[in-house]
């Protein structure tokens, strides 16, 4: 959710994050945010400090009182006091304007990784899709006859990303970030090569599973299979 009163900035951020594979909801002030939260539970809020009516610091304070929704604050001010106050009242991160959208994206990913990790540790690590079963702890994949499907480390990392985030569009940058921790160069196409190999190996074990990796043109990939915990 983007809470920003500047219409141009709000639109630019929404378009940019949408291209990166995120679904966005926008609000221009605290009241609009409250109305949107009645119908949506975002994974993270990008919150401007300088808003008409209730300011971002006040909004952050009351959001923190209601729960653990991650908050990344934006402000046109660069003074340390604003950053310190924002972090002290519960913001997860802080970015002064003007900023590079790529830096905002990197910070969003970092916050989401921090908040997703505890939840991921509580779910079952053996996941079934189609006739295949993946054990994320043992890093193994077996077919219906319990024969091992041989995957490289990179291929298994990709499969794990899809299994933990099914039916969600994942951009190439996100997949690089999660599987290679940004050691890749910009516009690295090795993700496409790895996915092609993963599809080929899955097809040999379960053709339907291979077809579950959908290409989303100009964005990335989506894993469409139903994933069940065992």
Short mmCIF file of C-alpha atoms in Angstrom, two decimals:
data_model
loop_
_atom_site.label_atom_id
_atom_site.label_comp_id
_atom_site.label_asym_id
_atom_site.label_seq_id
_atom_site.Cartn_x
_atom_site.Cartn_y
_atom_site.Cartn_z
CA UNK A 1 0.00 0.00 0.00
CA UNK A 2 1.34 3.43 -1.00
CA UNK A 3 0.18 6.35 1.18
CA UNK A 4 1.40 9.50 -0.61
CA UNK A 5 -0.38 12.80 -1.25
CA UNK A 6 1.64 13.77 -4.34
CA UNK A 7 -0.35 12.27 -7.21
CA UNK A 8 2.60 12.11 -9.60
CA UNK A 9 4.89 10.35 -7.11
CA UNK A 10 2.06 8.00 -6.09
CA UNK A 11 1.39 7.05 -9.69
CA UNK A 12 5.07 6.60 -10.56
CA UNK A 13 5.66 4.37 -7.54
CA UNK A 14 2.55 2.30 -8.24
CA UNK A 15 3.52 1.77 -11.88
CA UNK A 16 7.11 0.92 -11.00
CA UNK A 17 6.21 -1.60 -8.27
CA UNK A 18 3.54 -3.16 -10.48
CA UNK A 19 6.18 -3.76 -13.15
CA UNK A 20 8.31 -5.44 -10.47
CA UNK A 21 5.54 -7.95 -9.72
CA UNK A 22 3.77 -6.32 -6.76
CA UNK A 23 0.06 -5.59 -6.49
CA UNK A 24 -0.41 -2.03 -5.21
CA UNK A 25 -3.18 -0.11 -3.45
CA UNK A 26 -2.89 3.67 -3.21
CA UNK A 27 -4.20 6.28 -0.75
CA UNK A 28 -3.59 10.03 -0.62
CA UNK A 29 -4.00 10.52 3.14
CA UNK A 30 -4.66 8.73 6.42
CA UNK A 31 -8.43 8.67 6.01
CA UNK A 32 -8.19 7.08 2.56
CA UNK A 33 -5.69 4.56 3.95
CA UNK A 34 -8.11 3.60 6.74
CA UNK A 35 -10.88 3.01 4.21
CA UNK A 36 -8.58 0.89 2.03
CA UNK A 37 -7.48 -1.20 5.02
CA UNK A 38 -11.09 -2.26 5.55
CA UNK A 39 -10.85 -4.23 2.31
CA UNK A 40 -7.15 -5.09 1.97
CA UNK A 41 -4.38 -6.46 4.16
CA UNK A 42 -1.14 -5.32 2.52
CA UNK A 43 2.22 -7.01 3.10
CA UNK A 44 3.85 -3.60 3.58
CA UNK A 45 2.93 0.10 3.68
CA UNK A 46 5.06 2.78 2.02
CA UNK A 47 4.08 5.81 4.10
CA UNK A 48 4.93 9.46 3.43
CA UNK A 49 5.54 11.60 6.53
CA UNK A 50 4.28 14.88 5.08
CA UNK A 51 0.56 14.24 4.51
CA UNK A 52 -2.46 16.55 4.66
CA UNK A 53 -4.42 16.18 7.89
CA UNK A 54 -2.90 13.43 10.01
CA UNK A 55 0.85 13.21 9.39
CA UNK A 56 2.77 10.02 8.69
CA UNK A 57 4.35 9.84 12.14
CA UNK A 58 0.94 9.83 13.80
CA UNK A 59 -0.34 7.24 11.32
CA UNK A 60 2.70 5.06 11.95
CA UNK A 61 2.18 5.26 15.71
CA UNK A 62 -1.44 4.09 15.55
CA UNK A 63 -0.71 1.39 12.97
CA UNK A 64 1.92 0.01 15.32
CA UNK A 65 -0.63 -0.03 18.15
CA UNK A 66 -2.90 -2.23 15.99
CA UNK A 67 -0.39 -4.84 14.88
CA UNK A 68 2.84 -5.70 13.15
CA UNK A 69 2.19 -4.43 9.63
CA UNK A 70 5.60 -3.52 8.09
CA UNK A 71 6.05 0.20 7.40
CA UNK A 72 8.63 1.96 5.22
CA UNK A 73 8.54 5.75 5.67
CA UNK A 74 9.25 8.42 3.06
CA UNK A 75 9.90 12.09 3.69
CA UNK A 76 11.10 15.19 1.87
CA UNK A 77 13.03 16.12 5.00
CA UNK A 78 16.58 14.89 5.44
CA UNK A 79 17.11 15.77 9.09
CA UNK A 80 18.27 12.96 11.33
CA UNK A 81 15.57 13.77 13.90
CA UNK A 82 12.79 12.74 11.50
CA UNK A 83 14.50 9.45 10.74
CA UNK A 84 15.13 8.76 14.43
CA UNK A 85 11.55 9.59 15.46
CA UNK A 86 10.12 7.47 12.65
CA UNK A 87 12.21 4.46 13.60
CA UNK A 88 11.55 4.90 17.31
CA UNK A 89 7.78 4.85 16.86
CA UNK A 90 7.96 1.62 14.88
CA UNK A 91 8.85 2.17 11.22
CA UNK A 92 10.82 -0.75 9.77
CA UNK A 93 12.85 1.45 7.45
CA UNK A 94 13.17 5.06 6.29
CA UNK A 95 14.05 6.65 2.94
CA UNK A 96 14.45 10.41 2.35
CA UNK A 97 13.23 12.08 -0.84
CA UNK A 98 14.39 12.38 -3.55
CA UNK A 99 15.26 8.71 -3.91
CA UNK A 100 16.06 6.20 -6.62
CA UNK A 101 13.10 3.81 -7.11
CA UNK A 102 15.56 0.93 -7.29
CA UNK A 103 16.75 1.76 -3.77
CA UNK A 104 13.15 1.82 -2.55
CA UNK A 105 12.61 -1.58 -4.18
CA UNK A 106 15.72 -2.98 -2.49
CA UNK A 107 14.54 -1.71 0.90
CA UNK A 108 11.04 -3.14 0.38
CA UNK A 109 12.54 -6.53 -0.43
CA UNK A 110 14.79 -6.40 2.63
CA UNK A 111 11.88 -5.57 4.95
CA UNK A 112 9.71 -8.31 3.44
CA UNK A 113 12.50 -10.86 3.83
CA UNK A 114 12.84 -9.99 7.50
CA UNK A 115 9.12 -10.34 8.21
CA UNK A 116 8.60 -13.44 6.02
CA UNK A 117 11.38 -15.53 7.55
CA UNK A 118 9.70 -16.31 10.93
CA UNK A 119 6.45 -17.30 9.23
CA UNK A 120 8.25 -19.55 6.76
CA UNK A 121 9.96 -21.40 9.60
CA UNK A 122 6.59 -22.39 11.08
CA UNK A 123 5.08 -23.97 7.95
CA UNK A 124 5.66 -27.52 6.82
CA UNK A 125 8.82 -27.89 4.79
CA UNK A 126 7.46 -30.84 2.78
CA UNK A 127 5.31 -29.53 -0.04
CA UNK A 128 3.32 -31.45 -2.63
CA UNK A 129 2.35 -30.23 -6.11
CA UNK A 130 0.84 -32.54 -8.68
CA UNK A 131 2.49 -35.95 -8.21
CA UNK A 132 5.75 -34.47 -6.90
CA UNK A 133 6.91 -33.88 -3.31
CA UNK A 134 9.64 -31.38 -2.40
CA UNK A 135 11.41 -31.45 0.96
CA UNK A 136 12.78 -27.94 1.42
CA UNK A 137 14.99 -28.89 4.36
CA UNK A 138 16.51 -31.97 2.70
CA UNK A 139 16.52 -30.09 -0.64
CA UNK A 140 15.10 -33.10 -2.45
CA UNK A 141 12.36 -33.66 -5.00
CA UNK A 142 10.73 -37.06 -5.60
CA UNK A 143 8.12 -38.23 -8.09
CA UNK A 144 5.11 -40.52 -7.65
CA UNK A 145 7.34 -43.63 -7.64
CA UNK A 146 9.56 -41.96 -5.02
CA UNK A 147 12.42 -41.67 -7.50
CA UNK A 148 14.62 -38.62 -6.95
CA UNK A 149 14.38 -35.83 -9.52
CA UNK A 150 17.95 -34.55 -9.85
CA UNK A 151 18.12 -30.74 -9.63
CA UNK A 152 21.10 -28.42 -9.39
CA UNK A 153 21.32 -26.07 -6.40
CA UNK A 154 20.18 -23.12 -8.52
CA UNK A 155 17.24 -25.08 -9.93
CA UNK A 156 16.12 -26.20 -6.48
CA UNK A 157 16.38 -22.62 -5.16
CA UNK A 158 14.06 -21.48 -7.93
CA UNK A 159 11.61 -24.30 -7.27
CA UNK A 160 11.58 -23.43 -3.55
CA UNK A 161 10.78 -19.79 -4.38
CA UNK A 162 7.82 -20.88 -6.48
CA UNK A 163 6.54 -23.39 -3.92
CA UNK A 164 6.66 -20.86 -1.08
CA UNK A 165 4.90 -18.20 -3.19
CA UNK A 166 2.45 -20.03 -5.48
CA UNK A 167 0.04 -18.13 -7.75
CA UNK A 168 2.01 -14.92 -7.35
CA UNK A 169 3.82 -13.13 -10.18
CA UNK A 170 7.55 -13.01 -9.41
CA UNK A 171 9.76 -10.67 -11.41
CA UNK A 172 13.19 -11.73 -12.62
CA UNK A 173 14.77 -9.25 -10.20
CA UNK A 174 12.89 -10.78 -7.27
CA UNK A 175 13.97 -14.27 -8.27
CA UNK A 176 17.57 -13.12 -8.58
CA UNK A 177 17.35 -11.43 -5.20
CA UNK A 178 15.91 -14.47 -3.44
CA UNK A 179 18.08 -17.10 -5.10
CA UNK A 180 21.38 -15.33 -5.64
CA UNK A 181 21.29 -12.49 -3.05
CA UNK A 182 21.99 -9.91 -5.74
CA UNK A 183 25.35 -11.33 -6.83
CA UNK A 184 24.06 -11.18 -10.40
CA UNK A 185 24.57 -8.26 -12.72
CA UNK A 186 21.59 -6.08 -13.83
CA UNK A 187 19.59 -7.64 -16.68
CA UNK A 188 21.09 -11.04 -15.88
CA UNK A 189 19.21 -13.63 -17.97
CA UNK A 190 20.48 -16.73 -16.13
CA UNK A 191 17.08 -16.94 -14.41
CA UNK A 192 15.48 -17.67 -17.79
CA UNK A 193 18.06 -20.36 -18.53
CA UNK A 194 17.62 -21.97 -15.08
CA UNK A 195 13.83 -21.95 -15.43
CA UNK A 196 14.07 -23.56 -18.86
CA UNK A 197 16.18 -26.37 -17.37
CA UNK A 198 13.87 -26.70 -14.37
CA UNK A 199 10.85 -27.01 -16.67
CA UNK A 200 12.60 -29.74 -18.68
CA UNK A 201 13.42 -31.79 -15.58
CA UNK A 202 9.94 -31.36 -14.11
CA UNK A 203 8.39 -32.38 -17.44
CA UNK A 204 10.22 -35.70 -17.32
CA UNK A 205 8.71 -36.42 -13.89
CA UNK A 206 5.29 -34.77 -14.19
CA UNK A 207 4.40 -32.82 -17.38
CA UNK A 208 1.58 -30.96 -15.65
CA UNK A 209 3.99 -29.67 -13.00
CA UNK A 210 6.27 -28.28 -15.69
CA UNK A 211 3.36 -26.46 -17.31
CA UNK A 212 2.62 -24.81 -13.96
CA UNK A 213 5.56 -22.42 -14.43
CA UNK A 214 3.91 -19.68 -16.47
CA UNK A 215 5.80 -16.90 -18.23
CA UNK A 216 4.27 -13.46 -17.59
CA UNK A 217 5.40 -11.37 -20.51
CA UNK A 218 7.63 -8.41 -19.66
CA UNK A 219 7.30 -9.16 -15.93
CA UNK A 220 8.55 -12.57 -14.84
CA UNK A 221 7.02 -15.91 -13.86
CA UNK A 222 4.07 -17.37 -11.98
CA UNK A 223 3.69 -20.85 -10.46
CA UNK A 224 0.06 -21.84 -11.00
CA UNK A 225 -0.03 -25.28 -9.32
CA UNK A 226 -1.89 -25.97 -6.08
CA UNK A 227 0.72 -26.46 -3.37
CA UNK A 228 -0.15 -28.54 -0.29
CA UNK A 229 1.81 -28.98 2.92
CA UNK A 230 2.39 -32.57 4.09
#
